[in-house]
Coordinates of C-alpha atoms in Angstrom, one line a residue:
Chain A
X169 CA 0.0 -58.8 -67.8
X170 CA -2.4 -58.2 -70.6
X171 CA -1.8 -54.8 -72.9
X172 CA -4.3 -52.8 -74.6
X173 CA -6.7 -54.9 -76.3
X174 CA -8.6 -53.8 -79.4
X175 CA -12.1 -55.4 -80.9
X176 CA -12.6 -55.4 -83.7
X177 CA -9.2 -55.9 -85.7
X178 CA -10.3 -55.4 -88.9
X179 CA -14.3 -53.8 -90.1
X180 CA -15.7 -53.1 -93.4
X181 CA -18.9 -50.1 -93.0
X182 CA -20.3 -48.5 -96.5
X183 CA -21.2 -44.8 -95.9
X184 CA -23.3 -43.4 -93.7
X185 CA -23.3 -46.1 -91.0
X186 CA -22.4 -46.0 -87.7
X187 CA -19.5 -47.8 -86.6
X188 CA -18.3 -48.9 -82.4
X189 CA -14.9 -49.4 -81.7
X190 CA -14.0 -50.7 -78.2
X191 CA -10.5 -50.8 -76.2
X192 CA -9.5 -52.7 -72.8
X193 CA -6.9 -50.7 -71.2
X194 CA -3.4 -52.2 -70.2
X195 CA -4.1 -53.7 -66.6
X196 CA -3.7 -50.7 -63.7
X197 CA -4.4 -47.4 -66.4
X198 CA -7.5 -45.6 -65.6
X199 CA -7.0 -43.2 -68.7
X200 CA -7.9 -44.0 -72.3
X201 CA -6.9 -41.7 -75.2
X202 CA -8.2 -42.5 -79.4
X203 CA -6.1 -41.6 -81.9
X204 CA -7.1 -42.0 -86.0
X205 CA -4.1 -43.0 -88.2
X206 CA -4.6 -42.5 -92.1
X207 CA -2.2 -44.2 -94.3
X208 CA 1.4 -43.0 -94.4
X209 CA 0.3 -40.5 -91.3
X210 CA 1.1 -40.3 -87.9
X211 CA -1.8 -40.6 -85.3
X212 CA -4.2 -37.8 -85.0
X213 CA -5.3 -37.6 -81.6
X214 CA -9.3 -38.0 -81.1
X215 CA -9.9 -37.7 -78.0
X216 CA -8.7 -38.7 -74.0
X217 CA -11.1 -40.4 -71.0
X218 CA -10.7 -40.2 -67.4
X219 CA -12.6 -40.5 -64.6
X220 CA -15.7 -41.5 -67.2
X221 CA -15.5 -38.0 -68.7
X222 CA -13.6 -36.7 -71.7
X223 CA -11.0 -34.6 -71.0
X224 CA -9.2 -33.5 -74.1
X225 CA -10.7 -33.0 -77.6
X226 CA -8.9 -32.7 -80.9
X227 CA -9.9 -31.5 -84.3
X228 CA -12.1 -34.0 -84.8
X229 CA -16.4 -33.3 -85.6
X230 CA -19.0 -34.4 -83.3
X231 CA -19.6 -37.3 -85.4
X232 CA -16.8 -39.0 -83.2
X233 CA -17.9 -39.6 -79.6
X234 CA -16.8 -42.1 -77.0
X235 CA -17.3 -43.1 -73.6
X236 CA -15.6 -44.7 -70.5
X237 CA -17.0 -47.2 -68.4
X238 CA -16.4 -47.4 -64.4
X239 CA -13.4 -50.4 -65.4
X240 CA -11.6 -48.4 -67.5
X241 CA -12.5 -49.8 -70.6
X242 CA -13.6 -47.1 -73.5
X243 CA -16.0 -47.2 -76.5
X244 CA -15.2 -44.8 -79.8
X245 CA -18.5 -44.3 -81.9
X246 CA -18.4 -42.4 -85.2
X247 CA -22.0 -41.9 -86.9
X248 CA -22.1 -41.0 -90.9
X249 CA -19.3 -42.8 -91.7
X250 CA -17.7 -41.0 -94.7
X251 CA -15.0 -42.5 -96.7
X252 CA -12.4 -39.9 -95.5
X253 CA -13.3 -42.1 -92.0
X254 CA -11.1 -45.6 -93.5
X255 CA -7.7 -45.2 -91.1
X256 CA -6.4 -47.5 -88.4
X257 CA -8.0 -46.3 -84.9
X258 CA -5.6 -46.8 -82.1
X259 CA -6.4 -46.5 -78.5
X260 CA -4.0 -45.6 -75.8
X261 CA -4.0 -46.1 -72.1
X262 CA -2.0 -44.6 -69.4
X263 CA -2.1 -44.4 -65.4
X264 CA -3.5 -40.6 -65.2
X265 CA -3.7 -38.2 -67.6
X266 CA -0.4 -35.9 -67.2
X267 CA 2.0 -35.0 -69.8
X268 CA 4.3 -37.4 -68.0
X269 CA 2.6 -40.2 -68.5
X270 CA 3.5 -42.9 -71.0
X271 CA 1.0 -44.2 -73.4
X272 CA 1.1 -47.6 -74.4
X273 CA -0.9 -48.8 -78.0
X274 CA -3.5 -51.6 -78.8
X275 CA -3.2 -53.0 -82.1
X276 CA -5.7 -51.2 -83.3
X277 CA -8.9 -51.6 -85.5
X278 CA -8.5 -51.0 -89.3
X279 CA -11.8 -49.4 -90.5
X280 CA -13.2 -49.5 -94.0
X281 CA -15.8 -47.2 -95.4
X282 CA -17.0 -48.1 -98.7
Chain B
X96 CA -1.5 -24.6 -83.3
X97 CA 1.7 -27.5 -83.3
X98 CA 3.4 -28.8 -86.3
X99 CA 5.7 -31.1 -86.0
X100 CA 8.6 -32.1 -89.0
X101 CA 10.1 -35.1 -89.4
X102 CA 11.9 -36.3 -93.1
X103 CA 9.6 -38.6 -94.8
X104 CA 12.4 -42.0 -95.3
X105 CA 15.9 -43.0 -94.8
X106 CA 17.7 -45.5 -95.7
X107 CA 21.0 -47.0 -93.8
X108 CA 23.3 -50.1 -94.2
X109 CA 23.2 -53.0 -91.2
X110 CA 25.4 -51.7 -88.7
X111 CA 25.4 -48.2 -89.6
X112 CA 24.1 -45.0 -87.4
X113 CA 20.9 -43.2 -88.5
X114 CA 19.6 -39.9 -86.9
X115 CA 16.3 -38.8 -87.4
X116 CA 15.5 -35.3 -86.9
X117 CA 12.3 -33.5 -85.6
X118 CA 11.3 -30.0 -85.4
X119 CA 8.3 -28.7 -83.8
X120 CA 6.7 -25.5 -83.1
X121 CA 3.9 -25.5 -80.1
X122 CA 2.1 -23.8 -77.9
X123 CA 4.9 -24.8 -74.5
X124 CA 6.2 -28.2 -74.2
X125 CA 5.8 -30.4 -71.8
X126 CA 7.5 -33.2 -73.3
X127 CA 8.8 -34.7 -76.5
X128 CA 8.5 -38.9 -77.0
X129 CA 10.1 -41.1 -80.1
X130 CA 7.9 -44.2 -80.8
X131 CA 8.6 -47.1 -83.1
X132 CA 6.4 -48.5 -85.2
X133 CA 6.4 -51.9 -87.6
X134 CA 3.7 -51.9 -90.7
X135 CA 0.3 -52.8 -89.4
X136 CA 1.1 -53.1 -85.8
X137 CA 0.6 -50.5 -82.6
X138 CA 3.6 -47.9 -82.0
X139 CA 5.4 -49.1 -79.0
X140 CA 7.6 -46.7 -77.1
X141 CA 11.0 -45.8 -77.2
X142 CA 12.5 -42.6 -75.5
X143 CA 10.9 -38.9 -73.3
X144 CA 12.4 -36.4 -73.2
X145 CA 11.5 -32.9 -71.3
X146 CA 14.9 -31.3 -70.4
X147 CA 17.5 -30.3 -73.0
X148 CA 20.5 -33.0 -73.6
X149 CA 21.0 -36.6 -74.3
X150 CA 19.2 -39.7 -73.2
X151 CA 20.8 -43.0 -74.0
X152 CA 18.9 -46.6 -73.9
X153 CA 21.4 -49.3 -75.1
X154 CA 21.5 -49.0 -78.9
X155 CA 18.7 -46.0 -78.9
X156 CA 19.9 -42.4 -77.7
X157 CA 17.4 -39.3 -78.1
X158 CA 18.7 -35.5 -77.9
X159 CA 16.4 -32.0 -77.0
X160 CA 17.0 -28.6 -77.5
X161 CA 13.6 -27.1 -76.0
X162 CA 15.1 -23.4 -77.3
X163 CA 15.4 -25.0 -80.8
X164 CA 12.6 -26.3 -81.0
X165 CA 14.7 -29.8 -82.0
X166 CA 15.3 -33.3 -81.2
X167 CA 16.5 -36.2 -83.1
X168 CA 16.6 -40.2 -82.2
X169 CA 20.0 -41.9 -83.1
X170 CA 20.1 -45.7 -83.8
X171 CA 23.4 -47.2 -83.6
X172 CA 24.6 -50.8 -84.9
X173 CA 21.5 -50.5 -87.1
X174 CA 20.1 -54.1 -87.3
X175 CA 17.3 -55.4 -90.1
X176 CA 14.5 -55.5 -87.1
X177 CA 15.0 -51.5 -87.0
X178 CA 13.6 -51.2 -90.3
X179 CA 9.9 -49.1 -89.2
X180 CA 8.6 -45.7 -89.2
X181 CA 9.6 -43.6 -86.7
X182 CA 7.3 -41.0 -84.7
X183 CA 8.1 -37.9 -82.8
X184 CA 5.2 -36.9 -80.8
X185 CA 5.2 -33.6 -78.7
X186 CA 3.0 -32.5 -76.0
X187 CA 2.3 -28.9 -75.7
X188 CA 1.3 -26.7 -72.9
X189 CA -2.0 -26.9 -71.5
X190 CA -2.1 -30.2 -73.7
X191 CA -1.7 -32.8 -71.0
X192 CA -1.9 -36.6 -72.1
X193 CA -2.5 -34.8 -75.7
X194 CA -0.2 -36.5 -77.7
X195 CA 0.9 -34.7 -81.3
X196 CA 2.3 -36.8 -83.7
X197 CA 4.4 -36.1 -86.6
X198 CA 3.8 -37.8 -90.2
X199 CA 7.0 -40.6 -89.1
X200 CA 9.9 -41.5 -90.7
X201 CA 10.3 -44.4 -92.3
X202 CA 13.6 -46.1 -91.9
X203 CA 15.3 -48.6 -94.3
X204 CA 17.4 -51.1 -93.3
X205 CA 19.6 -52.9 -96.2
X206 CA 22.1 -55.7 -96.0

């Protein structure tokens, strides 16, 4: 049974660039949630997919967008990459989108802005 | 808003007990989760609570007080392979699947 799978693992961008992060969703979750971990941090929740839309939003500009495609699988985007931007970006999937539900981690894609 | 404390490191002998404490002020509560997680790999989980009292998984046991606004994860017979950071991540009401994590706490395990 494959896990949350995360491409890239690691990816160097220099300001101002645009960056595409994608995540493959444990086998039988329909719901895909991004979270952006600085250094020394805990995860700051992006934002959640299901059903193709986005569903919760945290404190996080409209340079960060995403998108869900009909198998579950989820795209983050972030335009005018600014340094601040460098963290480890961690996606999340879970069968629905309740409170109840547990989230399970991909490895995660280190991002470097230069 | 939600903030959520948790101390920053600790430090424990093999075999000890360690308990990790977490306050947190939100908006409701819908649930409180403890996940572990080793440097430069995902957090993988370990514990839910949503009702006040003590839940106990083998070497891992995790307490809530909803009207304190407190939990805290004990780790018994502490072992080398424990040594990671610790996250408490609350979900508040009208927050569903809306995970918010605290900074972690990094545990130390020493021979």
């Amino acid at each position: 049974d494959a896990g949350v799978t995360q491409s890239p693992t690691h990816l160097i961008k220099t300001r101002g660039q645009q960056v595409t992060l994608r995540c493959s969703p444990k086998s039988g979750h329909d719901t895909v949630s991004w979270y952006q971990q600085a250094l020394g941090q805990g995860p700051q929740f992006i934002f959640q997919y299901y059903e193709e839309e986005e569903r919760q939003r945290g404190n996080f500009p409209d340079r960060f967008s995403g998108h869900q495609f009909p198998n579950y699988s989820s795209e983050l985007n972030v335009n005018a990459l600014l340094l601040g931007d460098s963290a480890l970006y961690l996606c999340a999937s879970s069968l629905g989108h309740g409170a109840y539900n547990e989230q399970f981690f991909g490895p995660g894609t280190r991002l470097t802005v230069l | 808003g939600q903030n959520i404390d948790q101390p920053t490191e600790m430090t424990a002998t093999e075999g000890a007990i360690v308990q990790i404490n977490c306050t947190y002020q939100t908006s409701g509560f819908n649930g409180l989760f403890w996940y572990q997680q080793h440097a430069g790999e995902a957090p993988t989980f370990l514990s839910y609570n949503v009702l006040d009292g003590l839940e106990e998984k083998g070497r891992f046991s995790s307490f809530l007080s909803r009207s304190k606004g407190y939990s805290y994860l004990l780790l018994k017979e502490l072992q080398m392979k424990d040594s990671a950071s610790y996250l408490c991540a609350v979900i508040g009401a009208d927050s569903w699947g809306k995970f918010q994590f605290g900074a972690g706490t990094q545990v130390v395990v020493t021979p």
